[in-house]
Coordinates of C-alpha atoms and ligand atoms in Angstrom, one line a residue:
M1 CA -20.1 22.3 -26.9
T2 CA -18.3 20.2 -29.6
E3 CA -20.1 17.5 -31.4
I4 CA -18.1 14.8 -29.5
E5 CA -18.9 16.4 -26.1
N6 CA -22.5 16.5 -27.1
K7 CA -22.7 12.8 -28.1
T8 CA -20.9 11.7 -25.0
K9 CA -22.8 13.8 -22.5
K10 CA -24.9 10.9 -21.2
I11 CA -21.8 8.9 -20.2
P12 CA -21.3 8.8 -16.4
E13 CA -18.9 11.4 -15.1
K14 CA -16.6 8.9 -13.5
R15 CA -16.1 7.0 -16.8
K16 CA -15.7 10.3 -18.7
R17 CA -12.9 11.4 -16.4
E18 CA -10.9 8.3 -17.4
C19 CA -10.8 9.6 -21.0
S20 CA -8.7 12.6 -20.1
D21 CA -9.6 15.7 -22.0
N22 CA -6.1 16.1 -23.5
A23 CA -6.1 12.5 -24.8
I24 CA -9.4 13.1 -26.5
K25 CA -8.3 16.3 -28.1
H26 CA -5.1 14.6 -29.2
I27 CA -6.7 11.7 -31.0
S28 CA -9.6 13.7 -32.4
K29 CA -7.1 15.9 -34.1
H30 CA -5.9 13.0 -36.2
L31 CA -8.7 10.5 -36.5
S32 CA -12.0 10.9 -38.1
F33 CA -15.0 11.9 -36.0
E34 CA -16.5 8.4 -36.2
H35 CA -13.2 6.8 -35.2
T36 CA -12.7 9.1 -32.2
L37 CA -16.3 8.5 -31.0
K38 CA -15.8 4.8 -31.4
I39 CA -12.7 4.9 -29.2
I40 CA -14.4 7.0 -26.5
L41 CA -17.4 4.6 -26.4
L42 CA -15.2 1.6 -26.2
I43 CA -13.3 3.1 -23.3
C44 CA -16.4 4.2 -21.5
S45 CA -18.0 0.7 -21.9
G46 CA -14.8 -0.8 -20.4
I47 CA -13.8 -2.7 -23.6
L48 CA -10.7 -0.6 -24.1
P49 CA -8.4 0.5 -21.2
P50 CA -8.5 4.2 -20.4
L51 CA -6.2 6.5 -22.4
Y52 CA -3.0 7.8 -21.0
P53 CA -2.1 9.1 -18.6
L54 CA -4.4 7.0 -16.4
H55 CA -3.5 3.8 -18.2
A56 CA -0.6 3.1 -15.9
Q57 CA 0.6 4.5 -12.6
A58 CA 3.2 7.2 -13.5
F59 CA 6.6 5.9 -12.3
L60 CA 9.3 7.8 -10.5
T61 CA 12.2 8.9 -12.8
N62 CA 15.8 8.4 -11.9
V63 CA 14.9 5.6 -9.6
Q64 CA 18.6 4.8 -8.9
G65 CA 19.1 8.3 -7.6
R66 CA 16.6 7.6 -4.9
N67 CA 16.6 5.5 -1.8
F68 CA 15.9 1.9 -2.8
T69 CA 16.3 -1.7 -1.8
S70 CA 17.0 -4.2 -4.6
L71 CA 14.5 -7.0 -4.9
N72 CA 16.7 -8.7 -7.5
G73 CA 18.0 -12.2 -6.9
K74 CA 16.2 -15.6 -6.8
W75 CA 12.4 -15.6 -7.4
Q76 CA 10.4 -18.8 -7.2
I77 CA 8.4 -19.7 -10.3
I78 CA 5.5 -21.9 -11.4
I79 CA 5.2 -22.6 -15.2
D80 CA 1.5 -22.4 -16.1
P81 CA 1.1 -23.1 -19.9
F82 CA -2.8 -23.3 -19.6
D83 CA -2.9 -20.2 -17.4
A84 CA -4.8 -22.3 -14.9
G85 CA -3.6 -20.2 -11.9
A86 CA -5.5 -17.2 -13.2
G87 CA -8.9 -18.8 -12.7
S88 CA -10.8 -19.3 -9.5
W89 CA -10.1 -23.1 -9.2
K90 CA -6.3 -22.8 -8.6
P91 CA -5.8 -19.1 -7.7
V92 CA -2.0 -19.1 -7.6
W93 CA -2.0 -15.4 -6.6
K94 CA -3.7 -16.2 -3.3
D95 CA -0.8 -18.5 -2.4
Q96 CA -3.1 -20.4 0.1
K97 CA -1.8 -23.0 2.5
P98 CA -3.9 -26.1 3.4
S99 CA -5.8 -25.4 6.6
G100 CA -7.0 -28.9 7.6
K101 CA -6.4 -32.6 7.1
F102 CA -8.5 -32.8 3.9
D103 CA -7.5 -29.5 2.5
F104 CA -4.9 -29.4 -0.3
Y105 CA -3.8 -27.1 -3.1
E106 CA -2.6 -28.2 -6.5
Y107 CA 0.0 -25.5 -6.6
G108 CA 2.6 -24.1 -4.3
F109 CA 5.7 -22.0 -4.4
N110 CA 7.4 -23.8 -1.5
D111 CA 8.8 -26.6 -3.6
A112 CA 9.1 -24.5 -6.8
V113 CA 12.3 -23.9 -8.7
S114 CA 13.8 -20.4 -8.9
L115 CA 15.0 -18.1 -11.6
N116 CA 17.4 -15.2 -11.4
V117 CA 15.9 -11.7 -11.6
P118 CA 16.8 -9.8 -13.6
G119 CA 16.9 -12.3 -16.3
D120 CA 14.8 -13.7 -19.1
W121 CA 13.4 -17.2 -18.5
S122 CA 14.2 -18.4 -22.0
S123 CA 17.9 -18.6 -21.4
Q124 CA 17.8 -19.9 -17.8
Q125 CA 16.1 -23.3 -18.3
A126 CA 16.2 -25.6 -21.3
E127 CA 12.5 -26.3 -21.1
L128 CA 11.7 -22.6 -21.3
K129 CA 13.8 -21.8 -24.3
Y130 CA 10.8 -21.7 -26.7
Y131 CA 8.2 -21.2 -24.0
E132 CA 5.5 -18.6 -24.7
G133 CA 2.8 -18.4 -22.0
T134 CA 2.3 -17.7 -18.3
V135 CA 4.9 -18.0 -15.6
W136 CA 4.1 -17.1 -12.0
Y137 CA 6.9 -15.5 -9.9
K138 CA 7.1 -15.1 -6.2
K139 CA 9.4 -13.2 -3.9
T140 CA 9.2 -12.6 -0.2
F141 CA 11.1 -9.9 1.6
I142 CA 11.3 -8.6 5.1
H143 CA 10.6 -4.9 5.7
Q144 CA 10.8 -2.6 8.6
Q145 CA 8.4 0.3 8.2
K146 CA 9.5 3.8 8.7
K147 CA 7.3 6.7 9.8
D148 CA 6.5 9.4 7.3
K149 CA 7.7 7.4 4.3
R150 CA 6.1 6.1 1.1
D151 CA 7.0 2.9 -0.6
F152 CA 6.8 1.9 -4.3
L153 CA 7.4 -1.4 -6.1
Y154 CA 9.3 -0.5 -9.3
F155 CA 9.9 -2.9 -12.2
G156 CA 12.5 -1.9 -14.8
A157 CA 10.7 -4.1 -17.4
V158 CA 8.7 -7.3 -17.6
N159 CA 7.9 -9.0 -20.9
Y160 CA 5.1 -8.7 -22.0
L161 CA 2.0 -8.6 -19.8
C162 CA 2.3 -8.5 -16.0
D163 CA -0.3 -8.7 -13.2
V164 CA 1.1 -7.6 -9.9
Y165 CA -0.2 -9.0 -6.5
F166 CA 1.1 -7.7 -3.2
N167 CA 0.4 -9.5 0.0
N168 CA -2.4 -11.4 -1.9
E169 CA -4.1 -8.2 -3.2
K170 CA -4.0 -7.3 -6.9
L171 CA -2.4 -4.0 -7.5
G172 CA -2.8 -3.8 -11.2
S173 CA -1.3 -4.7 -14.6
H174 CA 1.2 -3.5 -17.1
E175 CA 1.5 -4.1 -20.8
G176 CA 4.7 -3.8 -22.8
G177 CA 8.0 -5.5 -22.4
F178 CA 10.6 -2.8 -22.4
T179 CA 9.5 0.1 -20.2
P180 CA 9.3 0.6 -16.4
F181 CA 6.2 0.6 -14.2
Q182 CA 5.5 0.9 -10.6
F183 CA 2.8 0.5 -7.9
E184 CA 2.6 2.4 -4.6
V185 CA 2.5 0.0 -1.6
T186 CA 2.3 2.6 1.1
G187 CA -0.2 1.4 3.6
K188 CA -0.1 -2.1 2.2
I189 CA 3.5 -3.0 3.2
K190 CA 3.9 -4.7 6.6
D191 CA 6.5 -5.0 9.2
G192 CA 8.1 -8.4 8.7
N193 CA 7.3 -10.6 5.8
N194 CA 5.8 -9.3 2.6
S195 CA 5.1 -11.2 -0.6
I196 CA 5.0 -10.2 -4.3
I197 CA 3.4 -12.5 -6.8
L198 CA 3.5 -11.8 -10.5
R199 CA 1.7 -13.4 -13.4
V200 CA 3.9 -12.8 -16.4
S201 CA 2.9 -13.8 -20.0
N202 CA 4.9 -13.4 -23.1
Q203 CA 2.2 -14.9 -25.3
R204 CA 2.3 -13.0 -28.7
K205 CA -1.0 -11.4 -29.9
P206 CA -2.0 -9.7 -33.1
D207 CA -3.0 -6.5 -31.4
D208 CA 0.2 -6.2 -29.3
I209 CA 3.3 -4.0 -29.9
P210 CA 5.2 -5.8 -31.3
A211 CA 2.6 -7.9 -32.9
L212 CA 2.8 -11.6 -33.9
N213 CA 6.0 -11.7 -35.9
F214 CA 9.3 -10.0 -35.1
D215 CA 12.8 -10.8 -35.9
W216 CA 14.2 -11.3 -32.4
W217 CA 13.8 -13.7 -29.5
N218 CA 10.7 -13.4 -27.4
Y219 CA 12.5 -13.4 -24.1
G220 CA 9.9 -13.8 -21.4
G221 CA 10.1 -12.8 -17.7
I222 CA 11.3 -10.1 -15.3
T223 CA 14.1 -8.9 -17.6
R224 CA 15.2 -5.8 -15.6
D225 CA 15.8 -4.6 -12.0
V226 CA 13.1 -4.7 -9.4
Y227 CA 13.3 -2.2 -6.6
L228 CA 11.4 -1.2 -3.5
V229 CA 11.8 2.6 -3.5
E230 CA 11.4 4.7 -0.4
T231 CA 10.5 8.3 -0.6
P232 CA 9.3 11.1 1.8
L233 CA 5.6 11.8 1.9
N234 CA 5.9 14.8 -0.3
L235 CA 8.1 13.7 -3.1
I236 CA 9.7 14.9 -6.3
R237 CA 7.9 12.8 -8.9
D238 CA 9.6 13.9 -12.1
Y239 CA 11.7 16.7 -13.7
F240 CA 12.9 17.8 -17.1
I241 CA 16.2 19.7 -17.2
Q242 CA 17.8 20.2 -20.6
L243 CA 19.0 23.1 -22.8
K244 CA 16.3 25.0 -24.3
K245 CA 15.8 24.1 -28.0
S246 CA 18.2 26.1 -30.3
S247 CA 20.0 27.6 -27.3
T248 CA 23.4 26.9 -25.7
D249 CA 23.0 29.3 -22.8
K250 CA 19.6 28.6 -21.3
I251 CA 18.4 25.6 -19.4
D252 CA 14.7 25.1 -19.6
G253 CA 12.4 22.7 -17.9
W254 CA 10.2 21.8 -15.0
I255 CA 9.9 20.0 -11.7
Q256 CA 6.8 18.1 -10.8
L257 CA 6.1 17.3 -7.2
D258 CA 3.3 14.9 -6.2
S259 CA 0.1 16.7 -7.0
S260 CA -1.0 16.6 -3.4
S261 CA 2.0 18.6 -2.3
G262 CA 0.5 22.1 -2.9
V263 CA 2.7 25.2 -3.3
Q264 CA 6.3 24.5 -2.3
K265 CA 9.7 26.0 -2.7
V266 CA 11.9 24.1 -5.1
S267 CA 15.5 24.6 -6.2
V268 CA 18.0 23.4 -8.8
Q269 CA 21.7 23.5 -7.9
I270 CA 24.5 22.9 -10.4
P271 CA 27.6 23.4 -8.2
A272 CA 30.2 23.4 -11.0
L273 CA 28.3 26.2 -12.7
K274 CA 27.7 28.0 -9.4
I275 CA 23.9 27.8 -10.0
N276 CA 21.5 27.9 -7.1
Y277 CA 18.1 28.5 -8.8
N278 CA 15.0 28.9 -6.5
T279 CA 11.4 29.0 -7.5
F280 CA 7.9 28.0 -6.3
T281 CA 5.5 25.3 -7.6
N282 CA 2.0 26.1 -8.5
T283 CA -0.9 24.4 -6.6
T284 CA -0.6 21.3 -8.8
G285 CA 3.0 20.9 -7.7
K286 CA 4.6 22.0 -11.0
A287 CA 7.4 24.6 -11.2
L288 CA 8.8 25.9 -14.5
I289 CA 12.6 26.4 -14.7
S290 CA 14.6 28.8 -16.8
I291 CA 18.2 29.3 -16.0
D292 CA 20.7 31.4 -17.9
T293 CA 24.1 29.8 -17.9
K294 CA 26.9 28.7 -20.3
P295 CA 27.7 25.1 -19.6
I296 CA 30.5 23.2 -21.4
L297 CA 28.5 21.4 -24.0
W298 CA 28.2 17.6 -24.1
S299 CA 29.6 15.9 -27.2
P300 CA 31.0 12.5 -28.2
E301 CA 34.5 14.1 -28.0
N302 CA 33.8 15.7 -24.6
P303 CA 31.0 14.0 -22.8
V304 CA 30.7 16.4 -19.8
L305 CA 28.1 15.6 -17.2
Y306 CA 27.2 18.0 -14.4
E307 CA 26.1 17.1 -11.0
V308 CA 22.6 18.5 -10.6
I309 CA 20.7 18.5 -7.3
I310 CA 16.9 19.0 -7.4
R311 CA 15.3 19.9 -4.1
S312 CA 11.9 20.5 -2.7
E313 CA 11.1 21.3 0.9
T314 CA 11.0 17.6 1.7
D315 CA 12.9 15.7 -0.9
S316 CA 16.1 15.9 -2.9
I317 CA 17.6 14.0 -5.9
H318 CA 21.0 13.9 -7.3
E319 CA 21.5 13.6 -11.0
A320 CA 24.3 13.7 -13.6
I321 CA 23.0 15.7 -16.6
G322 CA 24.7 16.8 -19.8
F323 CA 23.8 19.8 -21.9
R324 CA 23.8 19.8 -25.7
N325 CA 21.7 21.0 -28.5
I326 CA 20.4 18.9 -31.4
E327 CA 18.7 20.4 -34.4
V328 CA 18.1 19.9 -38.1
N329 CA 19.0 22.5 -40.7
G330 CA 17.9 21.5 -44.2
E331 CA 19.6 18.2 -44.8
D332 CA 22.0 18.6 -41.9
I333 CA 21.9 17.4 -38.4
L334 CA 23.5 19.9 -36.1
L335 CA 25.0 19.0 -32.7
N336 CA 25.7 22.1 -30.7
G337 CA 25.2 24.2 -33.9
K338 CA 27.8 22.2 -36.0
P339 CA 27.0 19.6 -38.7
V340 CA 27.6 16.0 -37.5
F341 CA 27.8 12.7 -39.2
L342 CA 26.4 9.8 -37.2
R343 CA 28.8 6.9 -37.3
G344 CA 26.3 4.3 -35.9
V345 CA 25.5 0.7 -35.5
N346 CA 22.3 -1.2 -34.6
I347 CA 22.4 -3.1 -31.3
H348 CA 19.9 -5.6 -29.9
E349 CA 19.7 -5.8 -26.1
E350 CA 21.2 -9.3 -26.0
V351 CA 24.5 -10.8 -24.8
P352 CA 25.1 -13.3 -27.6
Q353 CA 27.6 -15.4 -25.7
R354 CA 24.9 -16.0 -23.1
A355 CA 22.1 -16.1 -25.6
G356 CA 20.0 -14.0 -23.3
R357 CA 18.8 -10.5 -22.6
A358 CA 21.4 -7.9 -21.6
W359 CA 20.3 -6.1 -18.4
S360 CA 23.3 -5.0 -16.4
E361 CA 25.9 -2.2 -16.6
S362 CA 28.6 -4.8 -17.4
D363 CA 26.5 -6.1 -20.3
A364 CA 26.2 -2.5 -21.5
Q365 CA 29.9 -2.0 -21.1
M366 CA 30.6 -4.9 -23.4
L367 CA 28.0 -4.0 -26.1
L368 CA 28.8 -0.2 -26.1
G369 CA 32.6 -1.0 -25.9
W370 CA 32.3 -3.0 -29.1
A371 CA 30.4 -0.1 -30.8
K372 CA 33.2 2.3 -29.7
E373 CA 35.9 0.0 -31.0
L374 CA 34.0 -0.1 -34.4
G375 CA 34.5 3.7 -34.5
C376 CA 30.9 4.7 -33.6
N377 CA 29.7 8.0 -32.1
F378 CA 26.1 6.8 -32.4
V379 CA 24.0 3.8 -31.6
R380 CA 20.5 2.8 -32.7
L381 CA 19.0 1.0 -29.8
T382 CA 16.9 -1.5 -31.7
H383 CA 14.0 -2.2 -31.6
Y384 CA 12.7 -1.2 -28.2
P385 CA 13.9 0.9 -25.3
H386 CA 17.0 -0.7 -23.8
N387 CA 17.7 -0.8 -20.0
E388 CA 18.6 2.4 -18.2
H389 CA 22.1 1.3 -17.4
T390 CA 22.8 1.2 -21.2
V391 CA 21.5 4.7 -21.7
R392 CA 23.4 6.2 -18.8
L393 CA 26.6 4.5 -19.7
A394 CA 26.3 5.6 -23.4
E395 CA 26.0 9.1 -22.0
K396 CA 29.3 8.8 -20.0
M397 CA 31.0 7.2 -23.0
G398 CA 30.0 10.0 -25.4
M399 CA 27.7 7.9 -27.5
M400 CA 24.7 9.6 -29.2
L401 CA 21.5 7.4 -29.2
W402 CA 18.4 6.7 -31.2
E403 CA 15.8 5.1 -29.0
E404 CA 12.6 3.5 -30.3
I405 CA 9.4 1.7 -29.3
P406 CA 8.8 -1.9 -30.6
L407 CA 6.3 -0.8 -33.2
W408 CA 7.8 -3.2 -35.8
Q409 CA 6.1 -4.3 -39.1
N410 CA 2.6 -5.9 -39.2
I411 CA 1.0 -3.6 -36.6
Q412 CA -2.9 -3.5 -36.5
F413 CA -3.1 0.2 -37.4
T414 CA -6.9 0.0 -38.0
N415 CA -7.4 -1.3 -34.5
P416 CA -8.4 1.7 -32.3
A417 CA -6.4 0.3 -29.4
I418 CA -3.1 0.6 -31.2
L419 CA -2.6 4.4 -30.8
N420 CA -3.4 4.2 -27.1
K421 CA -0.8 1.4 -26.6
A422 CA 1.8 3.1 -28.8
D423 CA 1.3 6.4 -27.0
T424 CA 1.7 4.7 -23.6
M425 CA 5.0 3.2 -24.7
L426 CA 6.2 6.5 -26.0
N427 CA 5.2 8.2 -22.8
E428 CA 7.0 5.6 -20.7
M429 CA 10.2 5.7 -22.8
I430 CA 10.3 9.5 -22.9
T431 CA 9.4 9.8 -19.2
R432 CA 12.3 7.6 -18.3
D433 CA 15.0 9.0 -20.6
K434 CA 14.1 12.7 -21.3
N435 CA 17.0 14.0 -19.1
R436 CA 19.6 11.9 -21.0
C437 CA 21.4 14.2 -23.4
A438 CA 22.9 11.1 -25.2
I439 CA 19.4 10.5 -26.7
I440 CA 19.2 12.8 -29.7
M441 CA 16.2 11.2 -31.4
W442 CA 13.0 9.3 -30.6
S443 CA 11.9 6.8 -33.2
L444 CA 8.2 5.9 -33.6
S445 CA 8.4 2.8 -35.7
N446 CA 10.2 0.3 -37.9
E447 CA 9.2 -0.8 -41.4
T448 CA 5.5 -0.1 -41.4
A449 CA 3.7 -0.3 -44.7
P450 CA 2.1 3.0 -45.9
S451 CA -1.7 3.3 -45.5
E452 CA -4.1 5.9 -44.3
S453 CA -4.5 4.4 -40.9
R454 CA -0.7 4.0 -40.5
N455 CA -0.1 7.6 -41.5
N456 CA -2.8 8.9 -39.1
V457 CA -1.5 6.8 -36.1
L458 CA 2.2 7.7 -36.7
A459 CA 1.3 11.4 -37.2
A460 CA -0.6 11.4 -33.9
M461 CA 2.3 9.7 -32.2
A462 CA 4.8 12.2 -33.6
D463 CA 2.6 15.1 -32.2
Y464 CA 2.4 13.4 -28.9
A465 CA 6.1 12.8 -28.6
R466 CA 6.8 16.4 -29.5
S467 CA 4.3 17.5 -26.9
L468 CA 6.2 15.5 -24.3
D469 CA 9.6 16.6 -25.5
S470 CA 10.1 19.4 -28.0
T471 CA 13.9 19.4 -27.7
R472 CA 14.7 16.2 -29.6
L473 CA 14.4 15.0 -33.2
I474 CA 11.6 12.6 -34.3
T475 CA 12.5 9.8 -36.7
S476 CA 11.3 6.4 -38.0
A477 CA 12.9 3.7 -40.0
F478 CA 11.1 2.6 -43.1
N479 CA 11.9 0.7 -46.3
H480 CA 9.5 2.2 -48.8
V481 CA 11.7 3.4 -51.7
K482 CA 11.1 3.5 -55.5
Y483 CA 13.6 2.0 -57.9
E484 CA 13.8 3.7 -61.3
G485 CA 16.8 2.7 -63.5
N486 CA 19.8 3.7 -61.5
K487 CA 17.7 5.8 -59.1
V488 CA 16.5 5.0 -55.6
I489 CA 13.8 7.5 -54.6
I490 CA 12.7 7.9 -51.0
D491 CA 9.0 7.3 -51.3
D492 CA 7.2 7.2 -48.0
S493 CA 5.0 10.2 -47.1
L494 CA 5.7 9.4 -43.5
S495 CA 8.9 11.5 -44.2
N496 CA 6.6 14.6 -44.0
T497 CA 6.0 13.9 -40.3
L498 CA 9.7 13.3 -39.4
D499 CA 12.7 15.5 -38.7
V500 CA 15.2 12.8 -39.8
I501 CA 14.5 10.1 -42.3
G502 CA 15.6 6.5 -41.6
V503 CA 15.8 4.1 -44.5
N504 CA 16.4 0.4 -44.1
E505 CA 17.8 -1.0 -47.4
Y506 CA 19.2 -4.4 -48.0
L507 CA 20.6 -3.9 -51.5
G508 CA 22.8 -6.8 -52.3
W509 CA 21.0 -9.0 -49.8
Y510 CA 17.1 -9.1 -49.9
V511 CA 17.1 -6.6 -52.9
P512 CA 19.4 -7.4 -55.8
W513 CA 21.6 -4.5 -57.0
K514 CA 19.7 -2.7 -59.8
V515 CA 22.9 -1.3 -61.3
K516 CA 26.5 -1.3 -60.0
P517 CA 26.8 0.4 -56.6
E518 CA 29.0 3.1 -58.1
E519 CA 26.1 4.0 -60.5
M520 CA 23.3 4.2 -58.0
E521 CA 21.8 7.6 -57.3
W522 CA 19.6 8.4 -54.4
E523 CA 16.9 11.1 -54.5
N524 CA 15.3 12.7 -51.5
P525 CA 12.1 14.7 -52.4
F526 CA 11.7 15.5 -48.7
H527 CA 15.0 17.4 -48.4
K528 CA 15.6 16.2 -44.9
P529 CA 18.7 14.5 -43.4
L530 CA 18.9 10.7 -44.2
I531 CA 20.3 8.0 -41.9
M532 CA 20.7 4.6 -43.6
S533 CA 19.3 2.9 -40.6
E534 CA 19.9 -0.7 -41.8
F535 CA 21.9 -2.5 -44.4
G536 CA 23.9 -5.7 -44.4
G537 CA 23.8 -9.4 -45.0
E538 CA 24.5 -12.7 -43.3
A539 CA 27.7 -14.7 -42.8
L540 CA 28.5 -17.5 -40.6
Y541 CA 31.7 -16.7 -38.7
G542 CA 34.6 -18.8 -39.9
N543 CA 32.7 -19.9 -43.0
H544 CA 34.8 -19.0 -46.1
G545 CA 33.6 -19.1 -49.7
A546 CA 32.4 -17.2 -52.8
A547 CA 32.1 -13.5 -52.5
D548 CA 29.6 -13.1 -55.3
T549 CA 26.7 -15.2 -54.0
N550 CA 24.5 -14.8 -50.9
S551 CA 24.0 -18.6 -50.7
S552 CA 27.6 -19.1 -49.7
W553 CA 26.8 -17.5 -46.3
S554 CA 30.5 -16.7 -46.2
E555 CA 32.4 -14.0 -44.5
E556 CA 33.8 -13.0 -48.0
R557 CA 30.3 -12.4 -49.3
Q558 CA 29.4 -10.2 -46.3
E559 CA 32.7 -8.4 -46.7
Q560 CA 32.1 -7.8 -50.4
L561 CA 28.6 -6.5 -49.6
Y562 CA 30.0 -4.0 -47.2
H563 CA 32.4 -2.7 -49.8
E564 CA 29.6 -2.3 -52.3
Q565 CA 27.4 -0.6 -49.7
I566 CA 30.1 1.9 -48.7
T567 CA 30.7 2.7 -52.4
M568 CA 27.0 3.6 -52.8
L569 CA 26.7 5.4 -49.4
K570 CA 29.6 7.7 -50.2
R571 CA 27.6 8.9 -53.2
I572 CA 24.5 10.1 -51.3
P573 CA 24.8 13.9 -50.8
F574 CA 22.2 14.1 -48.1
L575 CA 23.4 11.1 -46.0
R576 CA 24.0 12.1 -42.4
G577 CA 24.4 8.8 -40.7
T578 CA 24.8 5.0 -41.2
C579 CA 23.8 2.1 -39.0
P580 CA 24.9 -1.3 -40.3
W581 CA 22.6 -4.2 -39.4
V582 CA 23.8 -5.4 -36.9
L583 CA 26.6 -5.3 -34.2
A584 CA 26.4 -9.0 -33.3
D585 CA 24.6 -12.2 -34.4
F586 CA 21.4 -12.5 -32.4
R587 CA 18.8 -15.2 -31.7
S588 CA 15.7 -15.2 -33.8
P589 CA 13.2 -18.1 -34.0
G590 CA 12.3 -17.3 -37.6
R591 CA 15.8 -18.0 -38.9
L592 CA 15.4 -21.5 -40.1
N593 CA 18.4 -22.4 -42.2
P594 CA 19.5 -25.6 -40.5
R595 CA 23.1 -25.3 -41.5
Y596 CA 24.0 -21.6 -41.4
Q597 CA 21.4 -20.0 -39.0
Q598 CA 19.9 -22.5 -36.5
G599 CA 17.7 -19.9 -34.9
W600 CA 20.2 -17.0 -35.3
N601 CA 20.2 -13.9 -37.5
M602 CA 23.8 -14.0 -38.7
K603 CA 24.0 -10.4 -40.0
G604 CA 26.3 -9.5 -37.1
L605 CA 29.7 -7.8 -37.7
L606 CA 30.6 -10.0 -34.7
S607 CA 29.8 -13.6 -34.2
D608 CA 27.7 -15.0 -31.3
K609 CA 31.1 -15.3 -29.5
G610 CA 32.0 -11.7 -30.1
L611 CA 34.6 -12.6 -32.8
K612 CA 35.1 -10.2 -35.7
K613 CA 34.0 -11.1 -39.1
K614 CA 35.8 -9.7 -42.2
A615 CA 33.0 -7.1 -42.7
W616 CA 33.8 -5.6 -39.3
F617 CA 37.1 -4.3 -40.6
V618 CA 35.5 -2.8 -43.7
M619 CA 33.1 -0.8 -41.6
N620 CA 35.8 0.0 -39.1
N621 CA 38.0 1.5 -41.9
Y622 CA 35.1 3.5 -43.3
Y623 CA 34.5 5.0 -39.8
K624 CA 38.2 5.8 -39.4
Q625 CA 38.2 7.7 -42.7
L626 CA 35.0 9.6 -41.7
E627 CA 36.5 10.5 -38.3
Q628 CA 39.5 12.0 -40.0
Q629 CA 37.4 14.2 -42.4
Ligands
GCB1 C1 14.9 -5.6 -41.1 C2 14.4 -5.4 -39.7 C3 15.2 -6.0 -38.7 C4 15.6 -7.4 -39.2 C5 16.5 -7.3 -40.4 C6 16.8 -8.6 -41.1 O1 14.6 -4.9 -42.0 O2 14.2 -4.0 -39.4 O3 14.6 -6.1 -37.5 O4 16.3 -8.2 -38.2 O5 15.7 -6.6 -41.4 O6 17.8 -9.2 -40.7 O7 16.1 -9.1 -41.9

């Protein structure tokens, strides 16, 4: 018996089961004995939520490949800045109606206004632009029950905290603004009218991810699609079908049926490759897959996707899957065995012309179309997982992706709840997108300050991400470098944990040039590939002025800065990718300059109207040169 098992043996079995064995093994490997014990005791006393995977109901992958009804459209809302409706005096979620002459309720959805779903609330009503607090949402829908079917309420994303009530019963809660979640409503759904009520809060808190400060708009609300998904009783819950690591002729993976399904026959068909692979699940509903085949490999130049059909005895799902291999060799990134340079750009999930969250395929078409026009073969989806339409479209367009969770600066790493929250977000991101070959790397964090607790948490997260998906590269963007004379030395020991290093540097903007750009020399003691994951500066579109001072906020200054940056970047022997900050101007409440910013971060290569600034053409020319090499 281990020391931890010994100390926790008096805890009731039911509670103990909530701290899954794997989760405890995982955290205890990285945290001190006292720290681990503290986490277990906090969970068992109900102060912390249970560790994954029991934290949230596992959601169905490829939800659009299943049978679903959209619950998008108008939802009624009640704005509740004091969160009064959560208490017992005005229980909004009960949605009660007066029953007699002297009965009344100080709330009601009947006369309420509506908002569009999907859609953030901040951009839909002037009074909600800066609002951070609770909004109640209600939707009713008519349903006709079918025999032998199960039903799930699926939410693409709700920012940030969401309590879900269905037909006046609480189903549960979800935390985190950028990943899906679901609740099963089989047995609760009725013939005729059904009602969903959500309590949504985008109140920022110090122990959230992201925490109190971040450099983007805190768009609240139901920001992505809502579906009612119908499945057979025994369903295919999830699957992972990708090329085996380091191989171009073996597909590896697994299919997971619902655990109650018992042993079943399952198959994978890929008609274009003449594959009909049959196997059996074990008693927990899991089947391992190993298929010898030589698919045409996916690449930006040839983004081939294959129709893949996954079947069980009772369920089937159609997918479009691409096969490619991504690896690191010394300081090189290899795509399908060949060194590749990542011509990237950072994109926020925002349509600047609408000053609101992007959520649809046509939004994705515009944003990724711009990236393509810039000359990119790679996009960093900053600073959180973007909607699934974007990821799937990128795949069709041949765009490689970096996807990350919103673990952005100022995170409370000493708080034992953080690892749990971060792992849950990683789990949800990887669960949703693990079959998307466009994604070549998972990123853990952005600009975290080195410390023992930071290092421990990120190392544990890296291990966890690798345990979920060993085929992709692990990265993080940080800004901890050392300047010595004309040298810039990469100086964050987090690099030891990563496959690819991401450095955000703002030389010429936040950090003055130490020597001329053509004299700067970068050193990489870690001998791993480097992506310059952020660089740039601000310019107000149409504002012309001096090129040698930042305070001109001019297009000429930004243009000059890009020339300087490219001069330096060309001199870095281990540079394997660049991501200028940022594709388009984006809203950010902390950007206070009343003349040039007005609540916008103006580092876009494009303006808020999508117009090209001078720096766009500098970057575009650099990418054209690189493409020809
Ligand atoms: C950064 C952050 C990014 C900010 C950017 C800026 O280092 O990673 O989220 O928006 O700088 O514009 O300051």
